[in-house]
Amino acid sequence: EPEVTQTPSHQVTQMGQEVILRCVPISNHLYFYWYRQILGQKVEFLVSFYNNEISEKSEIFDDQFSVERPDGSNFTLKIRSTKLEDSAMYFCASRRTETGNTIYFGEGSWLTVV
Amino acid sequence: LAKTTQPISMDSYEGQEVNITCSHNNIATNDYITWYQQFPSQGPRFIIQGYKTKVTNEVASLFIPADRKSSTLSLPRVSLSDTAVYYCLVGDLNSGGYQKVTFGTGTKLQVIP
C-alpha cells in the first residue's frame, strides 16, 4: 500500500536554528498538508498546499513557517528560527481529490528544540 | 467543518465489541464522516468513511442513522493492540472541506486484558 514518508524521524535542534522537515506524499495525490501535535495534545492543522501554492493556513503557521514542493515529489516544511514551543511531532499528509478523498498521514517527524 | 463530540475515554476488555459514538448535530448535506485511529507517536491512520446507513470493512463498521446527526464506530472483538485514540471527523471532501480539518480530542480507548 502506498504511504506518505517523512524524514527525519527525530531531530534535535537548538533554539533559533532553522529546521527543514521533509515529506514524500503518495505519488498520485494532489493536496498536501502539514499538521503538528504537541505532546499530549490534539493534532493541529498548520497548512494545506495545492497546485504549488498554499491554499489554507492556520494561525499557527506564521512568518517563521514556510512550505515548498521543490521537485514534484518532495514537500517540505521549513521553520526559520525555532522556538522551544515548536517542539512537537509534525505530520505530513496527502490526499487525492477526484476519488478516494481520504487523507493519508505519514509517521511523523519528532522535533525537539533545546 | 461540522463540530463533533465524542467521549473522552472508554475502557473495554479484550474480545469485547466496542462502540464509539460521535455526535455531529450540524452536519451538512455534503459532509462525509471519517474515523481515524492514532497510536502514541504515530500518525493518524484512516479506519473507515461513510455517508449514510452502514459501512463495513475488514477493520470496523460504521453505523450512521437516517438523520446523520451521529455516527457509531464499531470495533469487533478488540485486542490489546486496539488501544489507541479514535477521532471522528466530519467534512465536505469534494469542496475541499478537509482543507482545514481540525481534530477534536478524540476518544482514548483502553483495552484491558
PDB file of C-alpha atoms in Angstrom:
ATOM      1  CA  GLU A   1       0.000   0.000   0.000  1.00  0.00           C
ATOM      2  CA  PRO A   2       1.438   3.413  -0.909  1.00  0.00           C
ATOM      3  CA  GLU A   3       2.357   5.601   2.022  1.00  0.00           C
ATOM      4  CA  VAL A   4       3.498   9.055   2.979  1.00  0.00           C
ATOM      5  CA  THR A   5       7.118   9.025   4.115  1.00  0.00           C
ATOM      6  CA  GLN A   6       8.794  11.601   6.326  1.00  0.00           C
ATOM      7  CA  THR A   7      12.358  12.399   7.265  1.00  0.00           C
ATOM      8  CA  PRO A   8      13.928  12.772   9.712  1.00  0.00           C
ATOM      9  CA  SER A   9      12.017  10.690  12.221  1.00  0.00           C
ATOM     10  CA  HIS A  10      13.552  12.672  15.049  1.00  0.00           C
ATOM     11  CA  GLN A  11      15.568  15.890  15.099  1.00  0.00           C
ATOM     12  CA  VAL A  12      17.039  17.842  17.980  1.00  0.00           C
ATOM     13  CA  THR A  13      17.901  21.462  17.271  1.00  0.00           C
ATOM     14  CA  GLN A  14      18.998  24.492  19.193  1.00  0.00           C
ATOM     15  CA  MET A  15      16.624  27.392  19.658  1.00  0.00           C
ATOM     16  CA  GLY A  16      16.985  29.904  16.848  1.00  0.00           C
ATOM     17  CA  GLN A  17      18.209  27.371  14.303  1.00  0.00           C
ATOM     18  CA  GLU A  18      16.454  26.643  11.022  1.00  0.00           C
ATOM     19  CA  VAL A  19      14.873  23.245  10.516  1.00  0.00           C
ATOM     20  CA  ILE A  20      13.609  21.589   7.354  1.00  0.00           C
ATOM     21  CA  LEU A  21      11.260  18.638   7.627  1.00  0.00           C
ATOM     22  CA  ARG A  22      10.829  16.548   4.505  1.00  0.00           C
ATOM     23  CA  CYS A  23       7.934  14.543   3.190  1.00  0.00           C
ATOM     24  CA  VAL A  24       7.261  12.412   0.144  1.00  0.00           C
ATOM     25  CA  PRO A  25       3.499  12.314  -0.387  1.00  0.00           C
ATOM     26  CA  ILE A  26       1.749   9.483  -2.169  1.00  0.00           C
ATOM     27  CA  SER A  27       2.630   9.849  -5.823  1.00  0.00           C
ATOM     28  CA  ASN A  28      -0.770  10.496  -7.418  1.00  0.00           C
ATOM     29  CA  HIS A  29      -2.045  12.781  -4.684  1.00  0.00           C
ATOM     30  CA  LEU A  30      -2.752  16.425  -5.311  1.00  0.00           C
ATOM     31  CA  TYR A  31      -3.375  18.025  -1.898  1.00  0.00           C
ATOM     32  CA  PHE A  32      -0.642  18.169   0.730  1.00  0.00           C
ATOM     33  CA  TYR A  33      -0.788  19.087   4.385  1.00  0.00           C
ATOM     34  CA  TRP A  34       1.293  19.686   7.453  1.00  0.00           C
ATOM     35  CA  TYR A  35      -0.083  19.125  10.936  1.00  0.00           C
ATOM     36  CA  ARG A  36       1.591  19.184  14.317  1.00  0.00           C
ATOM     37  CA  GLN A  37       0.885  17.527  17.634  1.00  0.00           C
ATOM     38  CA  ILE A  38       2.429  18.822  20.825  1.00  0.00           C
ATOM     39  CA  LEU A  39       2.996  16.009  23.300  1.00  0.00           C
ATOM     40  CA  GLY A  40      -0.256  15.034  24.962  1.00  0.00           C
ATOM     41  CA  GLN A  41      -2.341  17.418  22.889  1.00  0.00           C
ATOM     42  CA  LYS A  42      -4.540  17.117  19.840  1.00  0.00           C
ATOM     43  CA  VAL A  43      -3.490  17.117  16.213  1.00  0.00           C
ATOM     44  CA  GLU A  44      -3.444  20.692  14.874  1.00  0.00           C
ATOM     45  CA  PHE A  45      -3.726  21.817  11.269  1.00  0.00           C
ATOM     46  CA  LEU A  46      -0.886  24.009  10.009  1.00  0.00           C
ATOM     47  CA  VAL A  47      -1.200  24.385   6.256  1.00  0.00           C
ATOM     48  CA  SER A  48      -2.597  22.896   3.082  1.00  0.00           C
ATOM     49  CA  PHE A  49      -0.948  23.101  -0.336  1.00  0.00           C
ATOM     50  CA  TYR A  50      -2.389  22.585  -3.789  1.00  0.00           C
ATOM     51  CA  ASN A  51      -1.226  23.420  -7.277  1.00  0.00           C
ATOM     52  CA  ASN A  52       2.101  24.726  -5.984  1.00  0.00           C
ATOM     53  CA  GLU A  53       0.657  27.231  -3.596  1.00  0.00           C
ATOM     54  CA  ILE A  54      -0.726  27.455  -0.098  1.00  0.00           C
ATOM     55  CA  SER A  55      -4.494  27.019  -0.184  1.00  0.00           C
ATOM     56  CA  GLU A  56      -5.175  27.496   3.508  1.00  0.00           C
ATOM     57  CA  LYS A  57      -3.212  28.022   6.700  1.00  0.00           C
ATOM     58  CA  SER A  58      -3.921  28.247  10.389  1.00  0.00           C
ATOM     59  CA  GLU A  59      -2.978  30.986  12.817  1.00  0.00           C
ATOM     60  CA  ILE A  60      -0.112  28.778  13.980  1.00  0.00           C
ATOM     61  CA  PHE A  61       1.501  29.000  10.537  1.00  0.00           C
ATOM     62  CA  ASP A  62       3.117  32.413  10.944  1.00  0.00           C
ATOM     63  CA  ASP A  63       6.009  34.039   9.094  1.00  0.00           C
ATOM     64  CA  GLN A  64       8.583  31.682  10.550  1.00  0.00           C
ATOM     65  CA  PHE A  65       6.996  28.765   8.708  1.00  0.00           C
ATOM     66  CA  SER A  66       7.144  28.085   5.002  1.00  0.00           C
ATOM     67  CA  VAL A  67       6.353  25.161   2.721  1.00  0.00           C
ATOM     68  CA  GLU A  68       7.709  24.178  -0.632  1.00  0.00           C
ATOM     69  CA  ARG A  69       7.371  21.455  -3.229  1.00  0.00           C
ATOM     70  CA  PRO A  70      10.754  21.856  -4.861  1.00  0.00           C
ATOM     71  CA  ASP A  71      10.854  18.948  -7.283  1.00  0.00           C
ATOM     72  CA  GLY A  72       7.416  17.451  -7.814  1.00  0.00           C
ATOM     73  CA  SER A  73       7.910  14.669  -5.292  1.00  0.00           C
ATOM     74  CA  ASN A  74       9.126  16.212  -2.038  1.00  0.00           C
ATOM     75  CA  PHE A  75       7.070  18.508   0.169  1.00  0.00           C
ATOM     76  CA  THR A  76       8.993  20.399   2.830  1.00  0.00           C
ATOM     77  CA  LEU A  77       8.195  22.396   5.939  1.00  0.00           C
ATOM     78  CA  LYS A  78      10.782  24.958   6.986  1.00  0.00           C
ATOM     79  CA  ILE A  79      10.875  26.586  10.382  1.00  0.00           C
ATOM     80  CA  ARG A  80      13.185  29.577  10.109  1.00  0.00           C
ATOM     81  CA  SER A  81      14.078  30.320  13.699  1.00  0.00           C
ATOM     82  CA  THR A  82      12.899  27.607  16.019  1.00  0.00           C
ATOM     83  CA  LYS A  83      11.457  28.308  19.441  1.00  0.00           C
ATOM     84  CA  LEU A  84      11.087  25.999  22.397  1.00  0.00           C
ATOM     85  CA  GLU A  85       7.341  25.842  21.809  1.00  0.00           C
ATOM     86  CA  ASP A  86       7.902  24.449  18.320  1.00  0.00           C
ATOM     87  CA  SER A  87       8.819  21.130  19.923  1.00  0.00           C
ATOM     88  CA  ALA A  88       6.201  18.727  18.609  1.00  0.00           C
ATOM     89  CA  MET A  89       5.514  15.858  16.265  1.00  0.00           C
ATOM     90  CA  TYR A  90       4.996  17.166  12.747  1.00  0.00           C
ATOM     91  CA  PHE A  91       2.846  15.105  10.399  1.00  0.00           C
ATOM     92  CA  CYS A  92       2.738  15.389   6.651  1.00  0.00           C
ATOM     93  CA  ALA A  93      -0.411  14.208   4.891  1.00  0.00           C
ATOM     94  CA  SER A  94      -1.748  13.962   1.379  1.00  0.00           C
ATOM     95  CA  ARG A  95      -4.943  13.185  -0.437  1.00  0.00           C
ATOM     96  CA  ARG A  96      -6.250  12.747  -3.917  1.00  0.00           C
ATOM     97  CA  THR A  97      -9.230  14.885  -4.798  1.00  0.00           C
ATOM     98  CA  GLU A  98     -11.142  13.287  -7.610  1.00  0.00           C
ATOM     99  CA  THR A  99     -11.716   9.918  -5.992  1.00  0.00           C
ATOM    100  CA  GLY A 100     -10.733   8.487  -2.640  1.00  0.00           C
ATOM    101  CA  ASN A 101     -10.817  11.646  -0.588  1.00  0.00           C
ATOM    102  CA  THR A 102      -9.163  10.079   2.420  1.00  0.00           C
ATOM    103  CA  ILE A 103      -6.249  11.969   3.937  1.00  0.00           C
ATOM    104  CA  TYR A 104      -3.218   9.738   4.483  1.00  0.00           C
ATOM    105  CA  PHE A 105      -0.718  10.670   7.166  1.00  0.00           C
ATOM    106  CA  GLY A 106       2.960   9.979   7.463  1.00  0.00           C
ATOM    107  CA  GLU A 107       4.538   8.587  10.615  1.00  0.00           C
ATOM    108  CA  GLY A 108       5.722  11.990  11.710  1.00  0.00           C
ATOM    109  CA  SER A 109       8.925  13.871  12.461  1.00  0.00           C
ATOM    110  CA  TRP A 110       9.575  14.476  16.106  1.00  0.00           C
ATOM    111  CA  LEU A 111      11.206  17.884  16.601  1.00  0.00           C
ATOM    112  CA  THR A 112      12.840  18.762  19.887  1.00  0.00           C
ATOM    113  CA  VAL A 113      14.038  22.337  20.340  1.00  0.00           C
ATOM    114  CA  VAL A 114      16.522  22.841  23.164  1.00  0.00           C
TER     115      VAL A 114
ATOM    116  CA  LEU B   1     -16.481  21.824   9.236  1.00  0.00           C
ATOM    117  CA  ALA B   2     -19.122  20.343  11.495  1.00  0.00           C
ATOM    118  CA  LYS B   3     -18.259  20.228  15.186  1.00  0.00           C
ATOM    119  CA  THR B   4     -18.030  16.757  16.668  1.00  0.00           C
ATOM    120  CA  THR B   5     -18.435  15.470  20.200  1.00  0.00           C
ATOM    121  CA  GLN B   6     -17.027  12.154  21.408  1.00  0.00           C
ATOM    122  CA  PRO B   7     -16.477  10.571  24.811  1.00  0.00           C
ATOM    123  CA  ILE B   8     -13.017  11.415  26.129  1.00  0.00           C
ATOM    124  CA  SER B   9     -12.203   7.857  27.103  1.00  0.00           C
ATOM    125  CA  MET B  10     -13.510   4.302  27.142  1.00  0.00           C
ATOM    126  CA  ASP B  11     -12.326   1.031  28.647  1.00  0.00           C
ATOM    127  CA  SER B  12     -13.070  -2.396  27.250  1.00  0.00           C
ATOM    128  CA  TYR B  13     -11.979  -5.950  27.908  1.00  0.00           C
ATOM    129  CA  GLU B  14     -10.241  -7.959  25.241  1.00  0.00           C
ATOM    130  CA  GLY B  15     -12.614  -9.819  22.981  1.00  0.00           C
ATOM    131  CA  GLN B  16     -15.484  -7.414  23.516  1.00  0.00           C
ATOM    132  CA  GLU B  17     -17.180  -5.355  20.833  1.00  0.00           C
ATOM    133  CA  VAL B  18     -16.578  -1.635  21.277  1.00  0.00           C
ATOM    134  CA  ASN B  19     -18.899   1.070  20.033  1.00  0.00           C
ATOM    135  CA  ILE B  20     -17.736   4.673  20.000  1.00  0.00           C
ATOM    136  CA  THR B  21     -20.387   7.254  19.214  1.00  0.00           C
ATOM    137  CA  CYS B  22     -19.762  10.674  17.737  1.00  0.00           C
ATOM    138  CA  SER B  23     -22.319  13.484  17.719  1.00  0.00           C
ATOM    139  CA  HIS B  24     -22.359  15.926  14.819  1.00  0.00           C
ATOM    140  CA  ASN B  25     -25.641  17.778  15.050  1.00  0.00           C
ATOM    141  CA  ASN B  26     -24.823  20.397  12.440  1.00  0.00           C
ATOM    142  CA  ILE B  27     -23.646  18.014   9.747  1.00  0.00           C
ATOM    143  CA  ALA B  28     -24.221  19.420   6.263  1.00  0.00           C
ATOM    144  CA  THR B  29     -25.743  17.631   3.299  1.00  0.00           C
ATOM    145  CA  ASN B  30     -22.424  17.107   1.518  1.00  0.00           C
ATOM    146  CA  ASP B  31     -20.445  16.098   4.598  1.00  0.00           C
ATOM    147  CA  TYR B  32     -18.842  12.688   4.939  1.00  0.00           C
ATOM    148  CA  ILE B  33     -17.938  11.044   8.243  1.00  0.00           C
ATOM    149  CA  THR B  34     -14.434   9.675   8.656  1.00  0.00           C
ATOM    150  CA  TRP B  35     -12.795   7.878  11.554  1.00  0.00           C
ATOM    151  CA  TYR B  36      -9.080   7.772  12.267  1.00  0.00           C
ATOM    152  CA  GLN B  37      -7.015   5.781  14.739  1.00  0.00           C
ATOM    153  CA  GLN B  38      -3.831   7.098  16.319  1.00  0.00           C
ATOM    154  CA  PHE B  39      -1.260   5.170  18.322  1.00  0.00           C
ATOM    155  CA  PRO B  40       1.207   7.089  20.510  1.00  0.00           C
ATOM    156  CA  SER B  41       3.920   8.818  18.483  1.00  0.00           C
ATOM    157  CA  GLN B  42       2.401   7.739  15.172  1.00  0.00           C
ATOM    158  CA  GLY B  43       0.382   9.493  12.501  1.00  0.00           C
ATOM    159  CA  PRO B  44      -3.409   9.147  12.396  1.00  0.00           C
ATOM    160  CA  ARG B  45      -4.462   6.141  10.363  1.00  0.00           C
ATOM    161  CA  PHE B  46      -7.651   6.012   8.302  1.00  0.00           C
ATOM    162  CA  ILE B  47     -10.128   3.422   9.548  1.00  0.00           C
ATOM    163  CA  ILE B  48     -13.427   3.948   7.762  1.00  0.00           C
ATOM    164  CA  GLN B  49     -15.527   6.526   5.985  1.00  0.00           C
ATOM    165  CA  GLY B  50     -19.239   6.765   5.240  1.00  0.00           C
ATOM    166  CA  TYR B  51     -22.095   8.996   4.229  1.00  0.00           C
ATOM    167  CA  LYS B  52     -25.210   7.169   5.418  1.00  0.00           C
ATOM    168  CA  THR B  53     -26.514   3.797   6.646  1.00  0.00           C
ATOM    169  CA  LYS B  54     -23.820   1.227   7.301  1.00  0.00           C
ATOM    170  CA  VAL B  55     -20.314   0.759   6.009  1.00  0.00           C
ATOM    171  CA  THR B  56     -18.147  -2.233   6.843  1.00  0.00           C
ATOM    172  CA  ASN B  57     -14.553  -3.063   6.058  1.00  0.00           C
ATOM    173  CA  GLU B  58     -12.050  -5.575   7.352  1.00  0.00           C
ATOM    174  CA  VAL B  59     -11.311  -3.439  10.415  1.00  0.00           C
ATOM    175  CA  ALA B  60     -14.565  -1.862  11.574  1.00  0.00           C
ATOM    176  CA  SER B  61     -18.166  -0.963  10.880  1.00  0.00           C
ATOM    177  CA  LEU B  62     -19.666   2.480  10.766  1.00  0.00           C
ATOM    178  CA  PHE B  63     -23.320   2.992  11.564  1.00  0.00           C
ATOM    179  CA  ILE B  64     -24.996   6.224  10.523  1.00  0.00           C
ATOM    180  CA  PRO B  65     -28.683   6.815  11.329  1.00  0.00           C
ATOM    181  CA  ALA B  66     -31.056   8.387   8.848  1.00  0.00           C
ATOM    182  CA  ASP B  67     -30.732  11.899  10.334  1.00  0.00           C
ATOM    183  CA  ARG B  68     -26.891  11.631  10.203  1.00  0.00           C
ATOM    184  CA  LYS B  69     -26.559  13.669  13.389  1.00  0.00           C
ATOM    185  CA  SER B  70     -24.434  10.977  14.951  1.00  0.00           C
ATOM    186  CA  SER B  71     -22.339   8.006  13.929  1.00  0.00           C
ATOM    187  CA  THR B  72     -21.029   4.940  15.714  1.00  0.00           C
ATOM    188  CA  LEU B  73     -17.723   3.253  15.073  1.00  0.00           C
ATOM    189  CA  SER B  74     -17.918  -0.428  15.943  1.00  0.00           C
ATOM    190  CA  LEU B  75     -14.776  -2.456  16.564  1.00  0.00           C
ATOM    191  CA  PRO B  76     -15.487  -6.189  16.769  1.00  0.00           C
ATOM    192  CA  ARG B  77     -13.621  -8.282  19.356  1.00  0.00           C
ATOM    193  CA  VAL B  78     -10.976  -5.757  20.354  1.00  0.00           C
ATOM    194  CA  SER B  79      -7.470  -6.794  21.295  1.00  0.00           C
ATOM    195  CA  LEU B  80      -4.784  -5.036  23.295  1.00  0.00           C
ATOM    196  CA  SER B  81      -3.373  -3.652  20.059  1.00  0.00           C
ATOM    197  CA  ASP B  82      -6.570  -1.659  19.521  1.00  0.00           C
ATOM    198  CA  THR B  83      -5.633   0.594  22.442  1.00  0.00           C
ATOM    199  CA  ALA B  84      -5.419   3.992  20.752  1.00  0.00           C
ATOM    200  CA  VAL B  85      -7.138   7.340  20.301  1.00  0.00           C
ATOM    201  CA  TYR B  86     -10.033   7.326  17.836  1.00  0.00           C
ATOM    202  CA  TYR B  87     -11.049  10.522  16.046  1.00  0.00           C
ATOM    203  CA  CYS B  88     -14.316  11.295  14.286  1.00  0.00           C
ATOM    204  CA  LEU B  89     -14.087  13.910  11.528  1.00  0.00           C
ATOM    205  CA  VAL B  90     -16.926  15.398   9.523  1.00  0.00           C
ATOM    206  CA  GLY B  91     -16.463  17.427   6.363  1.00  0.00           C
ATOM    207  CA  ASP B  92     -17.307  18.038   2.743  1.00  0.00           C
ATOM    208  CA  LEU B  93     -14.444  16.338   0.976  1.00  0.00           C
ATOM    209  CA  ASN B  94     -15.406  17.304  -2.534  1.00  0.00           C
ATOM    210  CA  SER B  95     -15.319  21.050  -1.967  1.00  0.00           C
ATOM    211  CA  GLY B  96     -12.038  20.920  -0.144  1.00  0.00           C
ATOM    212  CA  GLY B  97     -13.761  20.908   3.207  1.00  0.00           C
ATOM    213  CA  TYR B  98     -10.834  18.961   4.527  1.00  0.00           C
ATOM    214  CA  GLN B  99      -8.523  21.824   3.680  1.00  0.00           C
ATOM    215  CA  LYS B 100      -8.648  22.935   7.267  1.00  0.00           C
ATOM    216  CA  VAL B 101      -9.618  19.746   9.001  1.00  0.00           C
ATOM    217  CA  THR B 102      -9.432  20.062  12.739  1.00  0.00           C
ATOM    218  CA  PHE B 103      -9.105  17.113  15.026  1.00  0.00           C
ATOM    219  CA  GLY B 104     -11.014  17.069  18.280  1.00  0.00           C
ATOM    220  CA  THR B 105      -9.639  15.465  21.392  1.00  0.00           C
ATOM    221  CA  GLY B 106     -10.808  12.043  20.216  1.00  0.00           C
ATOM    222  CA  THR B 107     -11.742   9.035  22.321  1.00  0.00           C
ATOM    223  CA  LYS B 108      -8.949   7.251  24.130  1.00  0.00           C
ATOM    224  CA  LEU B 109      -9.781   3.552  24.077  1.00  0.00           C
ATOM    225  CA  GLN B 110      -8.011   1.390  26.640  1.00  0.00           C
ATOM    226  CA  VAL B 111      -8.330  -2.348  26.089  1.00  0.00           C
ATOM    227  CA  ILE B 112      -7.881  -4.336  29.263  1.00  0.00           C
ATOM    228  CA  PRO B 113      -6.610  -7.933  29.326  1.00  0.00           C
TER     229      PRO B 113
END
